[in-house]
PDB file of C-alpha atoms in Angstrom:
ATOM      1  CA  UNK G   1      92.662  63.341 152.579  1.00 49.00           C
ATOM      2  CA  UNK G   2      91.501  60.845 155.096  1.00 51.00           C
ATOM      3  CA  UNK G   3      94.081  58.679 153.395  1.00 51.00           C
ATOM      4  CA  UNK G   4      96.908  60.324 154.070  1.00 57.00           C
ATOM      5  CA  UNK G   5      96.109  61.084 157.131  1.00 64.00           C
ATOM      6  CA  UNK G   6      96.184  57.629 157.872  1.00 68.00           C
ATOM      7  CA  UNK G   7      99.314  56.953 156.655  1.00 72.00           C
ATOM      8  CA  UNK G   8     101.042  59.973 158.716  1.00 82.00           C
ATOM      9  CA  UNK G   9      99.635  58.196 161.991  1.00 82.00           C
ATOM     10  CA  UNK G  10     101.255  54.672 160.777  1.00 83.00           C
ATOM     11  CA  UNK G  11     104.356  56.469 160.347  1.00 84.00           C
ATOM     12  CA  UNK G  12     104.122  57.894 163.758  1.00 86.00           C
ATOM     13  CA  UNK G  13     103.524  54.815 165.493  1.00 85.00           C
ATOM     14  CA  UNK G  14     106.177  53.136 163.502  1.00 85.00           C
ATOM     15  CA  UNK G  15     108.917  55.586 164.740  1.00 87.00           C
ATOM     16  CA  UNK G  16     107.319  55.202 168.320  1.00 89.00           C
ATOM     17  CA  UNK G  17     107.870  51.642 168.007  1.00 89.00           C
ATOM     18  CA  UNK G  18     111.518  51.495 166.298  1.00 88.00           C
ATOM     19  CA  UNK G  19     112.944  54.533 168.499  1.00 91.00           C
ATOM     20  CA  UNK G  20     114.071  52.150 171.282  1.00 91.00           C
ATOM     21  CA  UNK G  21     116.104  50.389 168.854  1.00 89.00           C
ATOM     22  CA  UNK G  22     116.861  53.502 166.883  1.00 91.00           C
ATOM     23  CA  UNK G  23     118.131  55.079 169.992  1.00 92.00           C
ATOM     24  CA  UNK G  24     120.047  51.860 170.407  1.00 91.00           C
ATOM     25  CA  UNK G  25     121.309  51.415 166.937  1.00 91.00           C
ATOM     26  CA  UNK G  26     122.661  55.271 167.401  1.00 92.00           C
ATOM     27  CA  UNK G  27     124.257  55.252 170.685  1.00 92.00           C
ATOM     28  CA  UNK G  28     126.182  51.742 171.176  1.00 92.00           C
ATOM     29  CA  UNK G  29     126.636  50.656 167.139  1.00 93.00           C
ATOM     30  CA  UNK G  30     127.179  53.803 164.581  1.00 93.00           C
ATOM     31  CA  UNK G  31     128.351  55.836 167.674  1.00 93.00           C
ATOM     32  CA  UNK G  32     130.923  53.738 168.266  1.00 94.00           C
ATOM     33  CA  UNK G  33     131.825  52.839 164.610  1.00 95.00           C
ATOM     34  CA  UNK G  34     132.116  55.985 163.480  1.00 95.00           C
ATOM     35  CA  UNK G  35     134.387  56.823 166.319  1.00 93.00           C
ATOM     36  CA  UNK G  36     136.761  54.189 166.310  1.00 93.00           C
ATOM     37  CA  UNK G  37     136.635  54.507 162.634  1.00 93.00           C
ATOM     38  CA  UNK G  38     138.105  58.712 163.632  1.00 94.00           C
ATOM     39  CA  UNK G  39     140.409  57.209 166.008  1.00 92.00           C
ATOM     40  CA  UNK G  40     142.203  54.300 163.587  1.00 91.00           C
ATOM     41  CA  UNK G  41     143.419  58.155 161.999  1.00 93.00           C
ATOM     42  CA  UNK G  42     144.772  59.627 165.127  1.00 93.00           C
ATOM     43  CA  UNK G  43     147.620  58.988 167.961  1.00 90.00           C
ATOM     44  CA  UNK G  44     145.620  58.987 170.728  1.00 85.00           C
ATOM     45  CA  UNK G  45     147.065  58.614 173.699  1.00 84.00           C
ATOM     46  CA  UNK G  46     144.984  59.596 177.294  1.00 78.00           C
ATOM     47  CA  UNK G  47     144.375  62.242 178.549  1.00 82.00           C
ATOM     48  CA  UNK G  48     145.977  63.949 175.444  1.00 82.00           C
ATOM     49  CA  UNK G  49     143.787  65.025 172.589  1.00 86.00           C
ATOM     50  CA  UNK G  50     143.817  62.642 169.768  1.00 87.00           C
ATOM     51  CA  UNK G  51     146.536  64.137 166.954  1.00 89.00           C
ATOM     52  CA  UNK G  52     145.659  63.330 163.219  1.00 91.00           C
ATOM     53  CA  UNK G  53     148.755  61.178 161.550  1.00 91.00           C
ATOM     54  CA  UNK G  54     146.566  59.998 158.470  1.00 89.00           C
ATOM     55  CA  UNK G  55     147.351  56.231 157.364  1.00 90.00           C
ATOM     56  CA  UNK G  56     150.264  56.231 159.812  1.00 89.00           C
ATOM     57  CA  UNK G  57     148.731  53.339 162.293  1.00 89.00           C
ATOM     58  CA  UNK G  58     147.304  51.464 158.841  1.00 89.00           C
ATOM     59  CA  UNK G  59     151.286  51.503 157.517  1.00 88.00           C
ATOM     60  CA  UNK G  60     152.520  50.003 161.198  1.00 87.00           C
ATOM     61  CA  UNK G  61     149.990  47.424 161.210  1.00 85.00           C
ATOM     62  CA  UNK G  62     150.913  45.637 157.710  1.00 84.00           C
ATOM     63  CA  UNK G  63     154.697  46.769 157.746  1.00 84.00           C
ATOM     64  CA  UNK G  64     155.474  45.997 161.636  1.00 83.00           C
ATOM     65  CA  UNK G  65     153.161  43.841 163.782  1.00 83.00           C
ATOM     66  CA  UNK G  66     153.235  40.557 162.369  1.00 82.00           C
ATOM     67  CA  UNK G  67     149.984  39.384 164.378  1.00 86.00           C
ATOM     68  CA  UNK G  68     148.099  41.508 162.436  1.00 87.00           C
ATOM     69  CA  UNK G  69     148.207  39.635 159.202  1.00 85.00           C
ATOM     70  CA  UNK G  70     147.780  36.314 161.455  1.00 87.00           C
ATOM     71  CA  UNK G  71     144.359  37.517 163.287  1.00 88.00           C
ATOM     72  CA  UNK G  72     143.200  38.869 159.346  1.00 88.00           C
ATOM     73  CA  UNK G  73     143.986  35.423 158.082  1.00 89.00           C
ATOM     74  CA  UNK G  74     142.506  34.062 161.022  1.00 90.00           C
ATOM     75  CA  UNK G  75     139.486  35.932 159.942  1.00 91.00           C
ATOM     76  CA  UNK G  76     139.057  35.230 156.744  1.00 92.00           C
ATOM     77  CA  UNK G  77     139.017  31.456 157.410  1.00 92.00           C
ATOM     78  CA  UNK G  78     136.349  32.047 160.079  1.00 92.00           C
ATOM     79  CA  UNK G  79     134.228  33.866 157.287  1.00 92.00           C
ATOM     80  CA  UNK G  80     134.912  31.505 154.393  1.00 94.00           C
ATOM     81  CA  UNK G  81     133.878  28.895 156.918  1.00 92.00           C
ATOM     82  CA  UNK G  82     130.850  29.716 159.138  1.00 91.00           C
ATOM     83  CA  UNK G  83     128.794  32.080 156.953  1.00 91.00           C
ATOM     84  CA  UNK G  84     128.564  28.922 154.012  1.00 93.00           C
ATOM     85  CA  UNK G  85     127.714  26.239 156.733  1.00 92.00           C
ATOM     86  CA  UNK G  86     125.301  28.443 158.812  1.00 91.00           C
ATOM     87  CA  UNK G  87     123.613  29.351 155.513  1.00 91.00           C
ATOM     88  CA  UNK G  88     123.237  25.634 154.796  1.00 92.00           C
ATOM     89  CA  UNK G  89     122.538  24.800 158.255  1.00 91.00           C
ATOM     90  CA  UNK G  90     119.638  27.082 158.700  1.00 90.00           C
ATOM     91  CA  UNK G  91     118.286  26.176 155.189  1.00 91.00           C
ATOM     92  CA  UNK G  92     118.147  22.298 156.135  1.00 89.00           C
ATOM     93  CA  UNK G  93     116.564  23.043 159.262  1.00 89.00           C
ATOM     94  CA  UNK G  94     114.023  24.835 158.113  1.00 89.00           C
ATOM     95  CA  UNK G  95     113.226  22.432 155.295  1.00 86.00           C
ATOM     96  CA  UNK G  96     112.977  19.744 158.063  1.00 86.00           C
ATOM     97  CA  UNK G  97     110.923  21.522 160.123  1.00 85.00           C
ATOM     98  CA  UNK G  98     108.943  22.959 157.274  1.00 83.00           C
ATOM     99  CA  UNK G  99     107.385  18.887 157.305  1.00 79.00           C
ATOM    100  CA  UNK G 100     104.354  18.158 158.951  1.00 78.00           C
ATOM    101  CA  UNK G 101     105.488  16.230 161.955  1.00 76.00           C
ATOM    102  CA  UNK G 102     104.452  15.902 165.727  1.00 81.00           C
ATOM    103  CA  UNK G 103     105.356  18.635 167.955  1.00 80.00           C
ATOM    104  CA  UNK G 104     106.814  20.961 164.792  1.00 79.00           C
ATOM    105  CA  UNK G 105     106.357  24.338 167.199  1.00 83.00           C
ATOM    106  CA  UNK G 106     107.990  22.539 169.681  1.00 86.00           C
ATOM    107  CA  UNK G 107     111.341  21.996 167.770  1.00 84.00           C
ATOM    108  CA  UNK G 108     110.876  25.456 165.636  1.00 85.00           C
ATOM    109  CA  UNK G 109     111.021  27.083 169.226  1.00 83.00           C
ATOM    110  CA  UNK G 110     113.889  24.709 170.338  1.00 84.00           C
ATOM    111  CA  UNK G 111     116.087  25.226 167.397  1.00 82.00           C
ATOM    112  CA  UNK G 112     115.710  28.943 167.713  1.00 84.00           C
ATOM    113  CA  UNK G 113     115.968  29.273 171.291  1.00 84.00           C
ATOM    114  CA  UNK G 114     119.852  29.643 170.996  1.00 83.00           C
ATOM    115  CA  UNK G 115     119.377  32.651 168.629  1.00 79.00           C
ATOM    116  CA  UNK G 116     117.883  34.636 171.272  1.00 79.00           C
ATOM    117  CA  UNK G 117     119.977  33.546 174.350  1.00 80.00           C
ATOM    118  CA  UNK G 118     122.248  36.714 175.483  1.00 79.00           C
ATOM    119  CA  UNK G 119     125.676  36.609 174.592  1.00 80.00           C
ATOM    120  CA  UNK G 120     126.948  36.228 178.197  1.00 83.00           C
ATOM    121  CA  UNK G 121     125.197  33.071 178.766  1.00 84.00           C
ATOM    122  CA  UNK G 122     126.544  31.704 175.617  1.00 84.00           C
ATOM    123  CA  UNK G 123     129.969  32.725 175.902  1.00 85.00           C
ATOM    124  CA  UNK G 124     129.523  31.509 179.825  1.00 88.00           C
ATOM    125  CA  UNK G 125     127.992  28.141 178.300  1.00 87.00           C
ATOM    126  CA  UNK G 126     130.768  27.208 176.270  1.00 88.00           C
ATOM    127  CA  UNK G 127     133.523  28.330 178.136  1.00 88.00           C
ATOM    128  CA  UNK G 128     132.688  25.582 180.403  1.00 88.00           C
ATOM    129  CA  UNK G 129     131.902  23.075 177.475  1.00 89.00           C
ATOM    130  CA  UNK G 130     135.897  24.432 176.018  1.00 89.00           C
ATOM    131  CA  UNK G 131     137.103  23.806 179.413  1.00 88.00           C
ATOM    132  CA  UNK G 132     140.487  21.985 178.696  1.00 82.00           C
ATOM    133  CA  UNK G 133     140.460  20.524 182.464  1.00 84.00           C
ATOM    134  CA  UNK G 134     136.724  19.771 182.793  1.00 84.00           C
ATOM    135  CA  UNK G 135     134.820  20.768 179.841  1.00 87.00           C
ATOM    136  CA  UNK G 136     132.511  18.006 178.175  1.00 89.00           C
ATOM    137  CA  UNK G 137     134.306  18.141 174.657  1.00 88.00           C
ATOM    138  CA  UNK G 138     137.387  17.091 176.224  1.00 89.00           C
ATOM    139  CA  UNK G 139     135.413  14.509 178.217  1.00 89.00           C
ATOM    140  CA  UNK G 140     133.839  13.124 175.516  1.00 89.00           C
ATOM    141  CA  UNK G 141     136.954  13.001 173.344  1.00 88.00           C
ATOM    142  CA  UNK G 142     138.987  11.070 175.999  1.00 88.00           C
ATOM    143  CA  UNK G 143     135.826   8.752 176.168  1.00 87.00           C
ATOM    144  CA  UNK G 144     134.938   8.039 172.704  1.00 87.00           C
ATOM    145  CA  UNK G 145     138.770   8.849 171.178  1.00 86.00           C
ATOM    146  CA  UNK G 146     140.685   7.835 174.299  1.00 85.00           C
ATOM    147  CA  UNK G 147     143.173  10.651 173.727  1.00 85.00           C
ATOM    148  CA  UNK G 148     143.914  14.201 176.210  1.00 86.00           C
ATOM    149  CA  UNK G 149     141.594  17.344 174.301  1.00 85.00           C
ATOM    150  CA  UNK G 150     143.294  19.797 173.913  1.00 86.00           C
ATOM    151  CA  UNK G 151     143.257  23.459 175.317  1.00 87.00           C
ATOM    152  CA  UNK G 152     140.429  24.872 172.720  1.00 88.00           C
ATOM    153  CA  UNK G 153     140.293  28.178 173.600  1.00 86.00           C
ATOM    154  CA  UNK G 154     143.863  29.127 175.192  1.00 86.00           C
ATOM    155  CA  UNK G 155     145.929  27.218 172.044  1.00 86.00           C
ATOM    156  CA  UNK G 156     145.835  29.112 169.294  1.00 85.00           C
ATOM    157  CA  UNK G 157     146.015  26.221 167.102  1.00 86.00           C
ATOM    158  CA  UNK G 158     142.355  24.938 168.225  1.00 88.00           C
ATOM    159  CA  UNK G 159     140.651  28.732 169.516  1.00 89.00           C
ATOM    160  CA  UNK G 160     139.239  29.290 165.675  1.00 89.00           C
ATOM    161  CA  UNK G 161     137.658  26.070 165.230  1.00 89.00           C
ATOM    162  CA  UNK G 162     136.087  26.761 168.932  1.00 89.00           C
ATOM    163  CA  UNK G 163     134.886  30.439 167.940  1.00 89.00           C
ATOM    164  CA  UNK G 164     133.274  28.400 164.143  1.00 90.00           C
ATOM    165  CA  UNK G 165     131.235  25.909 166.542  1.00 87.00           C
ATOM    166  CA  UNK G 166     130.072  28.850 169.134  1.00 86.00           C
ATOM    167  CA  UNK G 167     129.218  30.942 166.360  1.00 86.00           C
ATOM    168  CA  UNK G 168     126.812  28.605 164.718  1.00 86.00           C
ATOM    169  CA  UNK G 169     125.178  28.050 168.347  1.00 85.00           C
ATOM    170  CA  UNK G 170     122.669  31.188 166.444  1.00 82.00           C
ATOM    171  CA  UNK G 171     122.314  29.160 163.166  1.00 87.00           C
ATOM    172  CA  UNK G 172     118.214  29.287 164.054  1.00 85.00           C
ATOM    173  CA  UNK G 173     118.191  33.286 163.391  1.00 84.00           C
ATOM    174  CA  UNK G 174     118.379  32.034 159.968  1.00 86.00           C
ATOM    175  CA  UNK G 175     116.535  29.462 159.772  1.00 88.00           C
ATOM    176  CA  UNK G 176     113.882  31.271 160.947  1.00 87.00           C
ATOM    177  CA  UNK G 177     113.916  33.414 157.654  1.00 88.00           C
ATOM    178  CA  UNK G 178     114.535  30.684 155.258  1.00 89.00           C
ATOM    179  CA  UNK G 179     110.960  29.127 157.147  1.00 88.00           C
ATOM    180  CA  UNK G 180     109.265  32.021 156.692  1.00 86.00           C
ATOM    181  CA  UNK G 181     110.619  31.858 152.753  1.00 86.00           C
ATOM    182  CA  UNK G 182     109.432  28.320 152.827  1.00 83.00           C
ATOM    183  CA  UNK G 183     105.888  28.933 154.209  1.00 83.00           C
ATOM    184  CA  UNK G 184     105.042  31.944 151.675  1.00 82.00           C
ATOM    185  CA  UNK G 185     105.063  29.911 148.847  1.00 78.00           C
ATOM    186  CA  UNK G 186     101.609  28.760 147.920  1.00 78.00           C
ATOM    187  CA  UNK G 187     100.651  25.146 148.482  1.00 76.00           C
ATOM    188  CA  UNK G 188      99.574  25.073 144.614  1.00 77.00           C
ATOM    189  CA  UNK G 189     103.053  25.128 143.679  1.00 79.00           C
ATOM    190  CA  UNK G 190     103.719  22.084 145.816  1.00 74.00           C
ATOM    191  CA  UNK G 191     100.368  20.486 144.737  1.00 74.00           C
ATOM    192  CA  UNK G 192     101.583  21.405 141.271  1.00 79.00           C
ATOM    193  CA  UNK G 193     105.347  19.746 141.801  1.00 78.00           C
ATOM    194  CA  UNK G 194     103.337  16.803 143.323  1.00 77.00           C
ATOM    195  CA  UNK G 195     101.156  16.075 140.224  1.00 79.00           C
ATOM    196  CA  UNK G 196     103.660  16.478 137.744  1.00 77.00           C
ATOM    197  CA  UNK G 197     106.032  13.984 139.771  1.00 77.00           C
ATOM    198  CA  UNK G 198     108.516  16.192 140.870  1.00 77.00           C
ATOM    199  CA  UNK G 199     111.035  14.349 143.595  1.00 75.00           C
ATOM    200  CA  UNK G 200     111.428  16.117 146.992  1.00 71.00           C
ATOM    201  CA  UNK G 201     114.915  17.525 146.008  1.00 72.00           C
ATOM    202  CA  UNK G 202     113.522  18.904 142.610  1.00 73.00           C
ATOM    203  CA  UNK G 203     110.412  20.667 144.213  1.00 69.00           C
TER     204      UNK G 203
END
C-alpha cells in the first residue's frame, strides 16, 4: 500500500515538473501544427472564415508554383546532408572527449555551449559571419583564396550550404547523448577489449 502510494506522489511531482514544458509543448508546437495542418485544407483568406476546398492548395502547389518543388529539393539535400554529418560529428566528439585528458569538463561544456545558445543569438551570430560586405567568411576567403565571397545568404546558389554550416552550430546536443552512451558502458568491457588486444577502432 505504502508502495503505491509512493509511486502516485512521483507521478505527481513528475507532472509538476514537466507541466511548464507540457504547457509549452501544447500551446506554441501541437497548437500550431495541428492548425496549420487544418488550414493547408482551407481558403483562408482574413477576416473571412476559412472555407474547406480539400487537396485544392496541395494540387496548386505541385501543378503551378514551380518554387515549390525547388525549396522541397532544396530540402531534401539539406536533410540527406546535415542529419549524416551531425550524427558523425557528435559521435567523434564525444569519443574524443570521452579520453582522459586535461580540462575534459572544460571542452564537454565548450562544445555544448552552442546547443543551448537561443536561436536569435545564433541566427544574429552568423548573419554577421555570412555578411557578404563584412562578414569573416568572406574575409577569410579573400585572404587565404584571394578571390570576392560571395553573397551566402541572399544568392540562392550559396544560402543552403550557409543554413548546413549554421545548423550544425548545435552538433553538441548530440554529442552529449552519444557521451552519455559512451560513459554507461562498464569499464570491464574496455578492460576486457584491452586484454584481449583489441585496437582503439575495434573496441
Amino acid at each position: 500500500m505504502k508502495f503505491g502510494i509512493h509511486v502516485q506522489q512521483e507521478r505527481r511531482w513528475a507532472l509538476f515538473f514537466l507541466s511548464p514544458w507540457l504547457f509549452g509543448f501544447l500551446v506554441f508546437t501541437l497548437g500550431p501544427m495541428a492548425a496549420s495542418l487544418f488550414f493547408s485544407f482551407t481558403r483562408f483568406t482574413l477576416p473571412d472564415a476559412p472555407v474547406f476546398v480539400g487537396f485544392e492548395n496541395f494540387a496548386k502547389l505541385f501543378a503551378d508554383d514551380p518554387r515549390f518543388l525547388n525549396s522541397l529539393g532544396l530540402t531534401f539535400l539539406y536533410a540527406i546532408v546535415t542529419v549524416p554529418v551531425g550524427l558523425v560529428l557528435g559521435f567523434f566528439l564525444a569519443y574524443f572527449l570521452n579520453m582522459r585528458m586535461p580540462l575534459a569538463r572544460f571542452w564537454r561544456t565548450l562544445y555544448y555551449m552552442p546547443a543551448v545558445v537561443t536561436p536569435v543569438i545564433t541566427g544574429t551570430l552568423f548573419i554577421g559571419l555570412f555578411n557578404g560586405r563584412f562578414g569573416l567568411v568572406n574575409y577569410l576567403i579573400e585572404r587565404i583564396l584571394d578571390v570576392k565571397g560571395p553573397e551566402w545568404l541572399l544568392d540562392p546558389n550559396y544560402a543552403v550550404y550557409a543554413v548546413m554550416l549554421i545548423s550544425l552550430w548545435g552538433v553538441g546536443g548530440g554529442m552529449i547523448i552519444y557521451l552519455s552512451g559512451l560513459q554507461s558502458i562498464p569499464t570491464e568491457l574496455n578492460e576486457a577489449a584491452d586484454l584481449d588486444g583489441c585496437s582503439r577502432g575495434r573496441r
